[in-house]
């Protein structure tokens, strides 16, 4: 098997991965970026509404970084590590200025300053934007920047199989070129997991098909923990029936949610913030309206933009207008857009500190949605995700560069372990009987949506765990019908399913263990937040078929928990 050596490897070519790679490279180290897709097709490009930032000369005069930190902490239902939230706020203005200098053309106010809009849970408006295509604009600017660095090599359309470890030290990753299906052992002293989210675990998700939780599961199999894996965010406004995201920017610009009686129903659930309450509250409110018979036939509510005017909608919310027209046949200037909640984001992730470093495995780092720095806690505020990718992508890249200064040792020969990783992957092409992977995938996605979704309880979670374990057992003999060795997408889909099954059991077991409701984790049998017993992070390991769970305290600096009222 071919072997390639680098100082560091970044798995994932989205905003977090590219920013980490940039920081490692400008410090003089050689970096490989391994991505399932071409970097500008990463899921970061789908982030629409904007990037949160406090900019002193361009913010409400009453606003300050502490208010931004507080909003993030309250929005996360006090499961946020407060030093992480403070760092996010302090770095936010600087990051926006950097991205602007690298070519991101933010919308402007009439006086020339960067434009700003409200997003859910914000005391003052802080969301900077490029229409409703902000992620795409940021990603293209950053990719252009890193493409000019000659010590970064890109391996696009490569699939990472598993991490390679030497005792407690990560020494590389085995990846496979998707075109030729040839495996390569990439050796490195440090690896950054920047593999994004896991939306394909759910039957309804706004995520791209590439978001299958690969990084989480590779880390679990290598022996690293996930932090707070039970916390899954559901976005309130996915287009019905396609589940394409209708950005929170629409509500930030003044769109309102209505039921089949024409009522602005958020007045019942969040009388102060209304439609701009945090996403967990709005999603549960929509589901309640539908369950109590006030939704529209098919199970959705309306997002009404009509009062904003045709010109304004087409200028400021072009993507939302185009999506509704193309995929639901709805002209948003004339009728409400049909929307319902769908899985959107994962607050859980690989357990890392504020620098992106994992403590279980030497040389393992993570950034972006793949990581849990604990900056989002139990619920992420809109427009904080783009900010997190860049702020903590940069922090992680700098931490890797510092790590490489003092870690120069080489690893032992690990040919047997590398060969086993490849053999385990190829077994799906050799099996001729059992269950087709597609059948298992469909069952898994429905189980997660029905049993580990917006509303949870003990009976449904136990049933989910039982079903997931059955599916994990079935997957041992699953097969693919395509046996070709060139761009065999069915084969790679089976590998993704293996990752999804590993992650699913950790999510379900962690959700069962947390006997309270907090943020996006809502237990109908434990409907109240319980700070006395559950103000702590879940730390979950996967040991074979067993999920082992411990807990650790939330880092508090200034703000004590208080009732979360909007």
PDB file of N, CA and C in Angstrom, residues 1 4 39 54 82 101 206 248 540:
ATOM      1  N   UNK A   1       0.838  -1.197   0.000  1.00  0.00           N
ATOM      2  CA  UNK A   1       0.000   0.000   0.000  1.00  0.00           C
ATOM      3  C   UNK A   1       0.877   1.252   0.000  1.00  0.00           C
ATOM      4  N   UNK A   4       2.071   8.059   2.257  1.00  0.00           N
ATOM      5  CA  UNK A   4       2.422   9.460   2.069  1.00  0.00           C
ATOM      6  C   UNK A   4       2.586  10.099   3.443  1.00  0.00           C
ATOM      7  N   UNK A  39     -13.654  21.077  -2.179  1.00  0.00           N
ATOM      8  CA  UNK A  39     -13.904  21.923  -1.006  1.00  0.00           C
ATOM      9  C   UNK A  39     -15.058  22.911  -1.129  1.00  0.00           C
ATOM     10  N   UNK A  54     -19.724  40.827  16.836  1.00  0.00           N
ATOM     11  CA  UNK A  54     -19.752  42.139  17.478  1.00  0.00           C
ATOM     12  C   UNK A  54     -18.595  42.948  16.908  1.00  0.00           C
ATOM     13  N   UNK A  82     -18.286  28.630  29.290  1.00  0.00           N
ATOM     14  CA  UNK A  82     -18.387  30.075  29.140  1.00  0.00           C
ATOM     15  C   UNK A  82     -17.105  30.712  28.625  1.00  0.00           C
ATOM     16  N   UNK A 101     -11.240  41.147   4.096  1.00  0.00           N
ATOM     17  CA  UNK A 101      -9.975  41.468   3.425  1.00  0.00           C
ATOM     18  C   UNK A 101      -9.559  40.371   2.456  1.00  0.00           C
ATOM     19  N   UNK A 206     -31.961  19.126   6.751  1.00  0.00           N
ATOM     20  CA  UNK A 206     -31.560  20.160   5.799  1.00  0.00           C
ATOM     21  C   UNK A 206     -30.158  19.917   5.257  1.00  0.00           C
ATOM     22  N   UNK A 248     -33.083  31.160   8.549  1.00  0.00           N
ATOM     23  CA  UNK A 248     -33.572  32.018   9.626  1.00  0.00           C
ATOM     24  C   UNK A 248     -33.499  33.489   9.228  1.00  0.00           C
ATOM     25  N   UNK A 540     -19.143  10.392  26.200  1.00  0.00           N
ATOM     26  CA  UNK A 540     -19.547   9.049  25.774  1.00  0.00           C
ATOM     27  C   UNK A 540     -18.473   8.379  24.927  1.00  0.00           C
TER      28      UNK A 540
END
